[in-house]
CSV table of C-alpha atoms in Angstrom, one decimal:
chain,number,residue,atom,x,y,z
A,1,MET,CA,9.2,21.7,27.6
A,2,PRO,CA,8.8,24.0,24.5
A,3,ASP,CA,5.4,25.4,23.8
A,4,TRP,CA,5.3,23.7,20.4
A,5,VAL,CA,5.3,20.3,22.1
A,6,GLU,CA,1.9,21.0,23.6
A,7,SER,CA,0.7,22.5,20.3
A,8,LEU,CA,1.8,19.4,18.4
A,9,ARG,CA,0.2,17.1,21.0
A,10,GLY,CA,-3.1,19.0,20.6
A,11,LEU,CA,-2.8,18.7,16.8
A,12,ILE,CA,-2.2,15.0,17.0
A,13,LEU,CA,-5.2,14.5,19.3
A,14,PHE,CA,-7.4,16.5,16.9
A,15,ILE,CA,-6.3,14.2,14.1
A,16,VAL,CA,-7.0,11.1,16.1
A,17,TRP,CA,-10.5,12.3,17.1
A,18,ALA,CA,-11.3,13.4,13.5
A,19,VAL,CA,-10.2,10.0,12.2
A,20,LEU,CA,-12.3,8.2,14.9
A,21,VAL,CA,-15.4,10.1,13.8
A,22,LEU,CA,-14.7,9.8,10.1
A,23,ARG,CA,-14.0,6.0,10.2
A,24,ILE,CA,-16.6,4.9,12.7
A,25,SER,CA,-17.9,2.5,10.1
A,26,ALA,CA,-14.7,0.5,10.7
A,27,LEU,CA,-16.4,-0.9,13.8
A,28,TRP,CA,-18.6,-3.0,11.5
A,29,ARG,CA,-15.7,-4.3,9.5
A,30,ALA,CA,-13.6,-6.9,11.3
A,31,PRO,CA,-10.4,-6.3,9.4
A,32,GLN,CA,-10.5,-2.6,10.2
A,33,ARG,CA,-11.8,-2.8,13.7
A,34,PRO,CA,-8.5,-3.2,15.6
A,35,VAL,CA,-6.9,0.0,14.4
A,36,TRP,CA,-10.0,2.0,15.2
A,37,ILE,CA,-10.1,0.5,18.8
A,38,VAL,CA,-6.4,1.5,19.3
A,39,LEU,CA,-7.2,5.0,18.2
A,40,LEU,CA,-10.1,5.1,20.7
A,41,VAL,CA,-7.7,4.0,23.5
A,42,LEU,CA,-5.2,6.7,22.5
A,43,ALA,CA,-7.9,9.3,22.4
A,44,THR,CA,-9.4,8.2,25.7
A,45,GLY,CA,-5.9,8.2,27.3
A,46,SER,CA,-5.3,11.8,26.1
A,47,LEU,CA,-8.3,12.9,28.2
A,48,MET,CA,-7.4,10.8,31.3
A,49,ILE,CA,-3.9,12.3,31.6
A,50,GLN,CA,-5.3,15.8,32.0
A,51,ALA,CA,-4.6,17.2,35.5
A,52,PRO,CA,-8.3,18.3,36.1
A,53,VAL,CA,-9.5,14.7,35.4
A,54,GLY,CA,-7.1,13.3,38.0
A,55,LYS,CA,-8.1,15.9,40.6
A,56,TRP,CA,-11.8,15.1,40.0
A,57,LEU,CA,-11.2,11.4,40.4
A,58,ASP,CA,-9.3,11.9,43.7
A,59,SER,CA,-12.0,14.1,45.1
A,60,THR,CA,-14.8,11.9,43.9
A,61,THR,CA,-13.4,8.6,45.1
A,62,GLY,CA,-11.7,10.1,48.2
A,63,VAL,CA,-8.7,7.9,47.4
A,64,ALA,CA,-5.3,9.6,47.2
A,65,LYS,CA,-3.8,9.4,43.7
A,66,ALA,CA,-6.7,7.5,42.2
A,67,GLY,CA,-6.3,9.7,39.2
A,68,GLU,CA,-2.8,8.5,38.7
A,69,LEU,CA,-3.9,4.9,39.0
A,70,SER,CA,-6.5,5.5,36.2
A,71,VAL,CA,-3.8,7.0,34.0
A,72,ALA,CA,-1.7,3.9,34.6
A,73,LEU,CA,-4.6,1.6,33.7
A,74,VAL,CA,-5.2,3.5,30.5
A,75,ALA,CA,-1.5,3.4,29.7
A,76,LEU,CA,-1.3,-0.4,30.1
A,77,THR,CA,-4.5,-0.7,28.0
A,78,ASP,CA,-2.7,1.4,25.3
A,79,PHE,CA,0.4,-0.8,25.4
A,80,ALA,CA,-1.7,-4.0,25.1
A,81,ALA,CA,-4.0,-2.6,22.4
A,82,VAL,CA,-1.1,-1.7,20.2
A,83,TRP,CA,0.3,-5.2,20.6
A,84,TRP,CA,-3.1,-6.7,19.9
A,85,PHE,CA,-3.3,-4.6,16.7
A,86,ALA,CA,0.1,-5.9,15.7
A,87,VAL,CA,-1.0,-9.5,16.3
A,88,ALA,CA,-4.2,-8.9,14.4
A,89,LEU,CA,-2.2,-7.6,11.4
A,90,HIS,CA,0.0,-10.7,11.5
A,91,ARG,CA,-3.0,-13.0,11.7
A,92,ALA,CA,-4.4,-11.6,8.4
A,93,GLY,CA,-1.7,-13.5,6.4
A,94,HIS,CA,0.0,-15.9,8.8
A,95,ALA,CA,-0.9,-18.8,11.1
A,96,THR,CA,-0.8,-17.5,14.6
A,97,PRO,CA,-0.7,-19.7,17.7
A,98,ALA,CA,-3.5,-19.3,20.2
A,99,TRP,CA,-1.2,-18.2,23.0
A,100,LEU,CA,0.0,-15.2,20.9
A,101,ARG,CA,-3.6,-14.3,20.0
A,102,ARG,CA,-4.5,-14.2,23.7
A,103,ALA,CA,-1.2,-12.8,25.0
A,104,PRO,CA,-2.1,-9.0,24.8
A,105,ALA,CA,-5.4,-9.4,26.7
A,106,VAL,CA,-4.0,-11.8,29.3
A,107,SER,CA,-0.9,-9.7,30.0
A,108,ALA,CA,-3.0,-6.6,30.3
A,109,ALA,CA,-5.4,-8.3,32.7
A,110,ILE,CA,-2.5,-9.5,34.9
A,111,MET,CA,-0.8,-6.1,34.9
A,112,ALA,CA,-4.0,-4.4,35.8
A,113,ALA,CA,-4.6,-6.8,38.7
A,114,LEU,CA,-1.0,-6.2,39.9
A,115,ALA,CA,-1.3,-2.4,39.6
A,116,VAL,CA,-4.5,-2.4,41.7
A,117,ALA,CA,-3.0,-4.8,44.2
A,118,PHE,CA,0.2,-2.8,44.7
A,119,PHE,CA,-1.8,0.4,44.8
A,120,VAL,CA,-3.9,-1.0,47.7
A,121,VAL,CA,-1.0,-2.3,49.8
A,122,THR,CA,1.4,0.7,49.2
A,123,PRO,CA,1.1,3.7,51.5
A,124,ALA,CA,-0.3,6.8,49.7
A,125,PRO,CA,3.0,8.8,49.9
A,126,ASP,CA,4.9,6.0,48.1
A,127,ARG,CA,2.5,5.6,45.2
A,128,PHE,CA,3.7,6.9,41.9
A,129,GLY,CA,6.7,8.6,43.4
A,130,ALA,CA,9.8,9.7,41.6
A,131,GLN,CA,11.5,6.6,43.1
A,132,ALA,CA,10.0,3.2,44.0
A,133,HIS,CA,10.1,2.3,47.7
A,134,GLY,CA,8.7,-0.7,49.6
A,135,TRP,CA,5.8,-2.4,47.9
A,136,TRP,CA,5.9,0.0,45.0
A,137,ALA,CA,9.2,-1.5,43.9
A,138,GLY,CA,7.1,-4.6,42.9
A,139,TYR,CA,4.8,-2.4,40.9
A,140,ALA,CA,7.8,-0.8,39.1
A,141,VAL,CA,9.3,-4.2,38.2
A,142,ALA,CA,6.0,-5.5,36.9
A,143,TRP,CA,5.3,-2.4,34.9
A,144,ILE,CA,8.8,-2.4,33.3
A,145,THR,CA,8.5,-6.1,32.4
A,146,PHE,CA,5.0,-5.6,31.0
A,147,GLY,CA,6.1,-2.6,28.9
A,148,LEU,CA,9.1,-4.4,27.5
A,149,VAL,CA,7.1,-7.5,26.6
A,150,THR,CA,4.4,-5.4,24.8
A,151,ALA,CA,6.9,-3.1,23.1
A,152,VAL,CA,9.1,-5.9,21.8
A,153,GLY,CA,6.1,-8.0,20.7
A,154,ALA,CA,4.5,-5.2,18.8
A,155,GLY,CA,7.6,-3.7,17.4
A,156,ALA,CA,8.9,-7.0,16.0
A,157,LEU,CA,5.6,-7.5,14.0
A,158,PHE,CA,5.4,-3.9,12.8
A,159,TRP,CA,9.0,-4.0,11.5
A,160,ARG,CA,8.4,-7.3,9.8
A,161,HIS,CA,5.2,-6.2,8.0
A,162,GLY,CA,6.4,-2.6,7.5
A,163,ILE,CA,9.3,-3.7,5.3
A,164,THR,CA,7.2,-6.0,3.2
A,165,MET,CA,3.9,-4.0,2.9
A,166,ARG,CA,3.1,-3.3,-0.8
A,167,SER,CA,0.9,-0.3,-0.3
A,168,PRO,CA,3.1,2.8,0.2
A,169,VAL,CA,0.6,4.4,2.7
A,170,LEU,CA,0.3,1.2,4.8
A,171,ARG,CA,4.1,0.7,4.6
A,172,LEU,CA,4.6,4.2,6.0
A,173,SER,CA,1.9,3.5,8.6
A,174,MET,CA,3.6,0.3,9.7
A,175,LEU,CA,7.1,1.8,9.8
A,176,ALA,CA,5.8,4.7,11.9
A,177,LEU,CA,4.3,2.2,14.3
A,178,ALA,CA,7.5,0.2,14.3
A,179,VAL,CA,9.7,3.3,15.1
A,180,GLY,CA,7.1,4.4,17.7
A,181,THR,CA,7.0,1.1,19.6
A,182,THR,CA,10.8,0.9,19.4
A,183,ALA,CA,11.1,4.3,21.0
A,184,GLU,CA,9.2,2.9,23.9
A,185,LEU,CA,12.1,0.7,24.8
A,186,PRO,CA,14.7,3.4,25.8
A,187,TYR,CA,11.8,5.2,27.7
A,188,LEU,CA,11.2,2.1,29.8
A,189,VAL,CA,14.9,1.6,30.5
A,190,ILE,CA,15.2,5.2,31.6
A,191,ARG,CA,12.1,4.9,33.7
A,192,ALA,CA,13.6,1.9,35.4
A,193,ILE,CA,16.8,3.8,36.1
A,194,ARG,CA,14.9,6.7,37.5
A,195,TRP,CA,12.8,4.4,39.8
A,196,PHE,CA,15.7,2.7,41.4
A,197,THR,CA,18.6,5.3,41.3
A,198,GLU,CA,19.3,9.0,41.6
A,199,ALA,CA,19.1,9.8,37.9
A,200,PRO,CA,20.2,13.2,36.5
A,201,PRO,CA,17.5,15.6,35.2
A,202,THR,CA,18.9,15.2,31.6
A,203,LEU,CA,17.9,11.5,31.7
A,204,ALA,CA,14.3,12.4,32.5
A,205,LEU,CA,14.2,14.8,29.6
A,206,VAL,CA,15.5,12.1,27.2
A,207,GLY,CA,12.8,9.7,28.6
A,208,PHE,CA,10.2,12.3,27.9
A,209,TRP,CA,11.2,12.7,24.3
A,210,CYS,CA,11.2,9.0,23.8
A,211,SER,CA,7.7,8.8,25.2
A,212,PHE,CA,6.5,11.8,23.1
A,213,THR,CA,8.0,10.2,20.0
A,214,ARG,CA,6.1,7.0,20.8
A,215,PHE,CA,2.8,8.9,21.2
A,216,VAL,CA,3.1,10.9,18.0
A,217,LEU,CA,4.2,8.0,15.7
A,218,VAL,CA,1.7,5.5,17.1
A,219,ALA,CA,-1.1,8.0,16.7
A,220,LEU,CA,-0.1,9.0,13.2
A,221,GLY,CA,0.6,5.4,12.2
A,222,CYS,CA,-2.8,4.2,13.4
A,223,SER,CA,-4.5,7.2,11.7
A,224,LEU,CA,-2.9,6.4,8.4
A,225,ALA,CA,-3.9,2.8,8.6
A,226,ALA,CA,-7.5,3.8,9.5
A,227,LEU,CA,-7.7,6.2,6.6
A,228,GLU,CA,-6.2,3.9,4.0
A,229,PRO,CA,-9.5,2.1,3.1
A,230,LEU,CA,-11.1,5.5,2.6
A,231,ARG,CA,-8.3,6.6,0.4
A,232,ARG,CA,-8.4,3.5,-1.7
A,233,ALA,CA,-12.2,3.8,-2.1
A,234,ALA,CA,-11.8,7.4,-3.2
A,235,LEU,CA,-9.2,6.3,-5.7
A,236,TYR,CA,-11.3,3.5,-7.2
A,237,TRP,CA,-14.2,5.9,-7.4
A,238,TYR,CA,-12.0,8.5,-9.3
A,239,ARG,CA,-10.7,5.9,-11.7
A,240,ARG,CA,-14.3,4.6,-12.4
A,241,GLN,CA,-15.3,8.2,-13.2
A,242,ARG,CA,-12.5,8.6,-15.7
A,243,LEU,CA,-13.7,5.5,-17.5
A,244,TYR,CA,-17.3,6.7,-17.7
A,245,GLY,CA,-17.0,8.3,-21.1
A,246,LEU,CA,-15.5,5.3,-22.9
A,247,TRP,CA,-17.8,2.9,-21.0
A,248,MET,CA,-21.0,4.8,-22.0
A,249,LEU,CA,-19.8,5.2,-25.6
A,250,LEU,CA,-19.4,1.5,-26.0
A,251,ARG,CA,-22.4,0.4,-24.0
A,252,GLN,CA,-24.7,2.6,-26.1
A,253,ALA,CA,-23.4,0.7,-29.2
A,254,THR,CA,-23.8,-2.7,-27.6
A,255,PRO,CA,-27.2,-2.7,-25.9
A,256,GLU,CA,-27.4,-6.5,-26.2
A,257,LEU,CA,-24.8,-6.8,-23.5
A,258,VAL,CA,-26.6,-4.4,-21.1
A,259,VAL,CA,-28.2,-6.3,-18.2
A,260,LEU,CA,-29.0,-3.2,-16.1
A,261,THR,CA,-29.9,0.1,-17.5
A,262,PRO,CA,-26.7,2.3,-17.4
A,263,ARG,CA,-26.8,4.9,-14.7
A,264,SER,CA,-26.9,8.6,-15.5
A,265,ARG,CA,-23.8,10.7,-15.0
A,266,THR,CA,-25.2,12.2,-11.8
A,267,ALA,CA,-26.2,8.8,-10.4
A,268,ASP,CA,-22.8,7.4,-11.3
A,269,LEU,CA,-21.1,10.3,-9.5
A,270,LEU,CA,-23.2,9.6,-6.4
A,271,THR,CA,-22.5,5.9,-6.3
A,272,PHE,CA,-20.0,5.1,-3.6
A,273,THR,CA,-20.8,1.6,-2.5
A,274,ASN,CA,-18.4,-1.3,-3.4
A,275,PRO,CA,-15.9,0.9,-5.2
A,276,TRP,CA,-13.5,-1.9,-6.2
A,277,GLU,CA,-16.3,-4.1,-7.6
A,278,GLN,CA,-17.8,-1.2,-9.5
A,279,LEU,CA,-14.4,-0.3,-11.0
A,280,HIS,CA,-13.7,-3.9,-11.9
A,281,GLN,CA,-17.1,-4.3,-13.5
A,282,ARG,CA,-16.6,-1.2,-15.6
A,283,VAL,CA,-13.3,-2.5,-17.0
A,284,ILE,CA,-15.0,-5.9,-17.8
A,285,ASP,CA,-18.0,-4.1,-19.5
A,286,ILE,CA,-15.6,-2.1,-21.7
A,287,ARG,CA,-13.7,-5.2,-22.7
A,288,ASP,CA,-16.9,-7.1,-23.4
A,289,SER,CA,-18.2,-4.4,-25.7
A,290,ILE,CA,-15.0,-4.1,-27.6
A,291,THR,CA,-14.9,-7.9,-28.2
A,292,PHE,CA,-18.6,-7.9,-29.2
A,293,LEU,CA,-17.9,-5.2,-31.8
A,294,HIS,CA,-14.9,-7.1,-33.0
A,295,ASP,CA,-16.7,-10.4,-33.5
A,296,GLY,CA,-19.9,-8.8,-34.9
A,297,TRP,CA,-18.9,-6.0,-37.3
A,298,ALA,CA,-15.2,-6.1,-38.0
A,299,SER,CA,-13.9,-7.6,-41.2
A,300,PRO,CA,-10.4,-8.6,-42.4
A,301,GLN,CA,-10.5,-5.6,-44.8
A,302,LEU,CA,-11.4,-3.2,-42.0
A,303,LEU,CA,-8.5,-4.4,-39.8
A,304,GLN,CA,-6.1,-4.2,-42.7
A,305,GLU,CA,-7.3,-0.7,-43.5
A,306,ALA,CA,-7.0,0.3,-39.8
A,307,ALA,CA,-3.4,-0.9,-39.6
A,308,ARG,CA,-2.5,0.8,-42.9
A,309,HIS,CA,-4.1,4.1,-41.8
A,310,ALA,CA,-2.3,4.0,-38.4
A,311,ARG,CA,1.0,3.6,-40.2
A,312,GLY,CA,0.3,6.4,-42.5
A,313,GLY,CA,-1.4,8.7,-39.9
A,314,ARG,CA,0.8,7.9,-36.9
A,315,ASP,CA,1.8,11.4,-36.2
A,316,GLU,CA,-1.8,12.7,-36.2
A,317,GLY,CA,-3.2,9.9,-34.3
A,318,SER,CA,-0.7,9.6,-31.5
A,319,GLY,CA,-1.2,13.2,-30.5
A,320,GLY,CA,-4.3,12.3,-28.5
A,321,GLN,CA,-2.7,9.2,-26.9
A,322,ALA,CA,-0.1,10.5,-24.5
A,323,GLU,CA,-1.4,10.4,-21.0
A,324,GLY,CA,0.7,12.9,-19.1
A,325,SER,CA,1.7,16.4,-19.8
A,326,GLY,CA,5.0,17.3,-21.3
A,327,GLU,CA,6.7,18.2,-24.5
A,328,ARG,CA,6.4,15.7,-27.4
A,329,ALA,CA,9.5,14.6,-29.2
A,330,GLU,CA,10.1,15.3,-32.9
A,331,GLN,CA,7.5,13.4,-35.0
A,332,ASP,CA,10.2,11.3,-36.7
A,333,ASN,CA,11.4,10.1,-33.3
A,334,SER,CA,9.6,7.8,-30.8
A,335,ARG,CA,6.6,9.2,-29.0
A,336,ALA,CA,8.2,8.3,-25.7
A,337,GLU,CA,6.6,10.0,-22.7
A,338,GLY,CA,9.6,10.5,-20.5
A,339,ALA,CA,13.2,9.8,-20.4
A,340,ASN,CA,15.6,11.7,-22.7
A,341,GLY,CA,18.2,9.5,-24.3
A,342,GLN,CA,15.9,6.6,-25.0
A,343,ASP,CA,17.6,4.2,-27.4
A,344,GLU,CA,16.4,3.4,-30.9
A,345,GLY,CA,15.0,0.1,-29.9
A,346,GLU,CA,12.8,1.6,-27.3
A,347,GLY,CA,11.8,4.3,-29.7
A,348,ALA,CA,10.8,1.8,-32.3
A,349,LYS,CA,8.7,0.0,-29.7
A,350,GLY,CA,7.0,3.2,-28.7
A,351,ARG,CA,6.2,3.9,-32.4
A,352,ASP,CA,4.8,0.4,-32.8
A,353,GLU,CA,2.6,0.7,-29.7
A,354,GLY,CA,1.4,4.1,-30.9
A,355,GLU,CA,0.5,2.7,-34.3
A,356,ARG,CA,-1.3,-0.3,-32.8
A,357,LEU,CA,-3.3,1.9,-30.5
A,358,VAL,CA,-4.5,4.1,-33.4
A,359,ALA,CA,-5.3,1.0,-35.5
A,360,VAL,CA,-7.4,-0.4,-32.6
A,361,ALA,CA,-9.2,2.9,-32.2
A,362,CYS,CA,-9.9,3.1,-35.9
A,363,TRP,CA,-11.6,-0.3,-36.2
A,364,ILE,CA,-13.5,0.2,-32.9
A,365,GLU,CA,-14.9,3.6,-34.1
A,366,ALA,CA,-15.9,2.2,-37.4
A,367,THR,CA,-17.7,-0.9,-35.9
A,368,ARG,CA,-19.3,1.3,-33.2
A,369,ARG,CA,-20.8,3.4,-35.9
A,370,ASP,CA,-22.0,0.3,-37.7
A,371,ALA,CA,-23.6,-1.1,-34.6
A,372,LEU,CA,-25.3,2.2,-33.8
A,373,ALA,CA,-26.7,2.4,-37.3
A,374,GLY,CA,-28.1,-1.1,-37.0
A,375,ALA,CA,-25.9,-2.6,-39.7
A,376,SER,CA,-26.1,-6.3,-40.0
A,377,LYS,CA,-23.4,-8.4,-38.4
A,378,LEU,CA,-20.6,-9.8,-40.5
A,379,HIS,CA,-19.5,-12.7,-38.2
A,380,HIS,CA,-16.1,-13.1,-39.8
A,381,GLU,CA,-13.6,-15.5,-38.2
A,382,LEU,CA,-10.9,-13.1,-37.3
A,383,ASP,CA,-7.6,-13.3,-35.4
A,384,LYS,CA,-7.2,-11.4,-32.2
A,385,ASP,CA,-4.2,-9.4,-33.2
A,386,LEU,CA,-5.9,-6.0,-33.1
A,387,LEU,CA,-7.9,-6.5,-29.9
A,388,PRO,CA,-6.6,-4.1,-27.2
A,389,ASP,CA,-3.8,-5.4,-25.1
A,390,VAL,CA,-4.8,-6.9,-21.8
A,391,GLN,CA,-2.6,-5.0,-19.3
A,392,ALA,CA,-4.2,-6.1,-16.0
A,393,SER,CA,-2.6,-9.6,-16.1
A,394,GLU,CA,0.8,-8.1,-16.5
A,395,SER,CA,0.7,-5.7,-13.5
A,396,THR,CA,-2.4,-4.2,-12.0
A,397,VAL,CA,-5.8,-3.0,-13.0
A,398,HIS,CA,-4.3,0.5,-12.8
A,399,ARG,CA,-2.2,-0.3,-15.9
A,400,GLU,CA,-5.3,-1.6,-17.6
A,401,ILE,CA,-7.2,1.6,-16.9
A,402,ARG,CA,-4.4,3.7,-18.2
A,403,HIS,CA,-4.4,1.8,-21.4
A,404,LEU,CA,-8.1,2.1,-21.8
A,405,LEU,CA,-7.9,5.9,-21.2
A,406,ARG,CA,-5.3,6.2,-23.9
A,407,LEU,CA,-7.6,4.3,-26.2
A,408,HIS,CA,-10.4,6.6,-25.4
A,409,ARG,CA,-8.3,9.6,-26.3
A,410,ALA,CA,-7.2,8.0,-29.5
A,411,LEU,CA,-10.9,7.4,-30.4
A,412,ARG,CA,-11.4,11.2,-30.3
A,413,THR,CA,-8.5,12.1,-32.5
A,414,ARG,CA,-9.0,13.6,-36.0
A,415,ALA,CA,-7.1,10.7,-37.6
A,416,VAL,CA,-9.5,8.1,-36.2
A,417,GLN,CA,-12.6,10.2,-37.0
A,418,VAL,CA,-11.4,10.7,-40.6
A,419,PHE,CA,-10.8,7.0,-40.9
A,420,ALA,CA,-14.3,6.1,-39.7
A,421,ASP,CA,-15.8,8.7,-42.0
A,422,THR,CA,-14.1,7.3,-45.1
A,423,VAL,CA,-13.6,3.6,-44.7
A,424,ASP,CA,-15.8,1.2,-46.7
A,425,HIS,CA,-15.3,-2.3,-45.5
A,426,ARG,CA,-18.7,-3.8,-45.8
A,427,PRO,CA,-19.5,-6.1,-48.8
A,428,PRO,CA,-21.8,-4.5,-51.4
A,429,ALA,CA,-25.4,-5.4,-51.0
A,430,PRO,CA,-26.5,-8.1,-53.4
A,431,ALA,CA,-28.1,-6.9,-56.6
A,432,ALA,CA,-31.9,-7.1,-56.8
A,433,PRO,CA,-33.1,-10.0,-59.0
């Protein structure tokens, strides 16, 4: 066996133990608990298979090959735990019969009882030998049957959900588990051949690689699944921070909508609880403030002036809108972000979207300044054409956040600031009698 195999095994075990410690909070969350328990079983098994542990058990109990029995019990627990995890994953979105929910635990209990019984009645020299003789042949048949049932049961569910999983990370995790449990099948077949026939050494080597593949992929798949909630929480926190500037800018102009005093920047950075709810609430707050400014301080004249200014100042305003890096096309072409060769229709659409974004930013900045200055509300009956597009209903909140970030950048462009400095849309004050 190459030296790198043991190095890789050690690295995988380090990852498993690190994930166990990092995600110990999963024990208190029912949907996340199964994968954590599977990782614990894998980590425990990695300790039990060490030769010094087996020797210690033999010497402590005074029973020949007690250490190998403990390894077998840990291994069958591993097989059943992975199947249980697959069933728990399936139960999250599908009706699951009671027999299937109980099958992993029941089959593990039966196999454990059989393993102990065959261990007791089999003479010590025949236990865990290269070939199965006498009573130990019964153990071999039971073990192979149990392994095939758990591998097929778990593998079928992992393949089913791995193909349809929407999250890329979870899809990778499920496919790793699917391949890992599938690799267990040839290992069991080879093990059966070796128990009952004179198999060549090459076959034993193939069986080892199948077993090693199963160990690596199941460990990595479970680790990815366990870390996915943490990754998503960090992503939601990051997106919330990106919206902080726009959120604070608008909340300061619309204090009537503030229920709780806005957190300071430091406090907001240190808030990690309920990341999805916090992000969703921030998007709602921004939308509410924009609608409040529109209904209170916007006027038909302002909206017309904003649209006119956007058409005339498109090149200047769109410079702050593009989200990614990259070269901008010529200013008389579309402000497309990516693909070369975009047709004229797409270019025109890009120009229209850019103009609209600048127009929206113009009236928002003008009404924001009026609100901050304490100007009286106008309460015009306006159409909603120049309210920001609602992107979340079309795809995901991620698209909505990208749109709001582009709007924030547009608010800070020179074109928008010049417009807010010069526009005069409020009716003249009535002359004194």
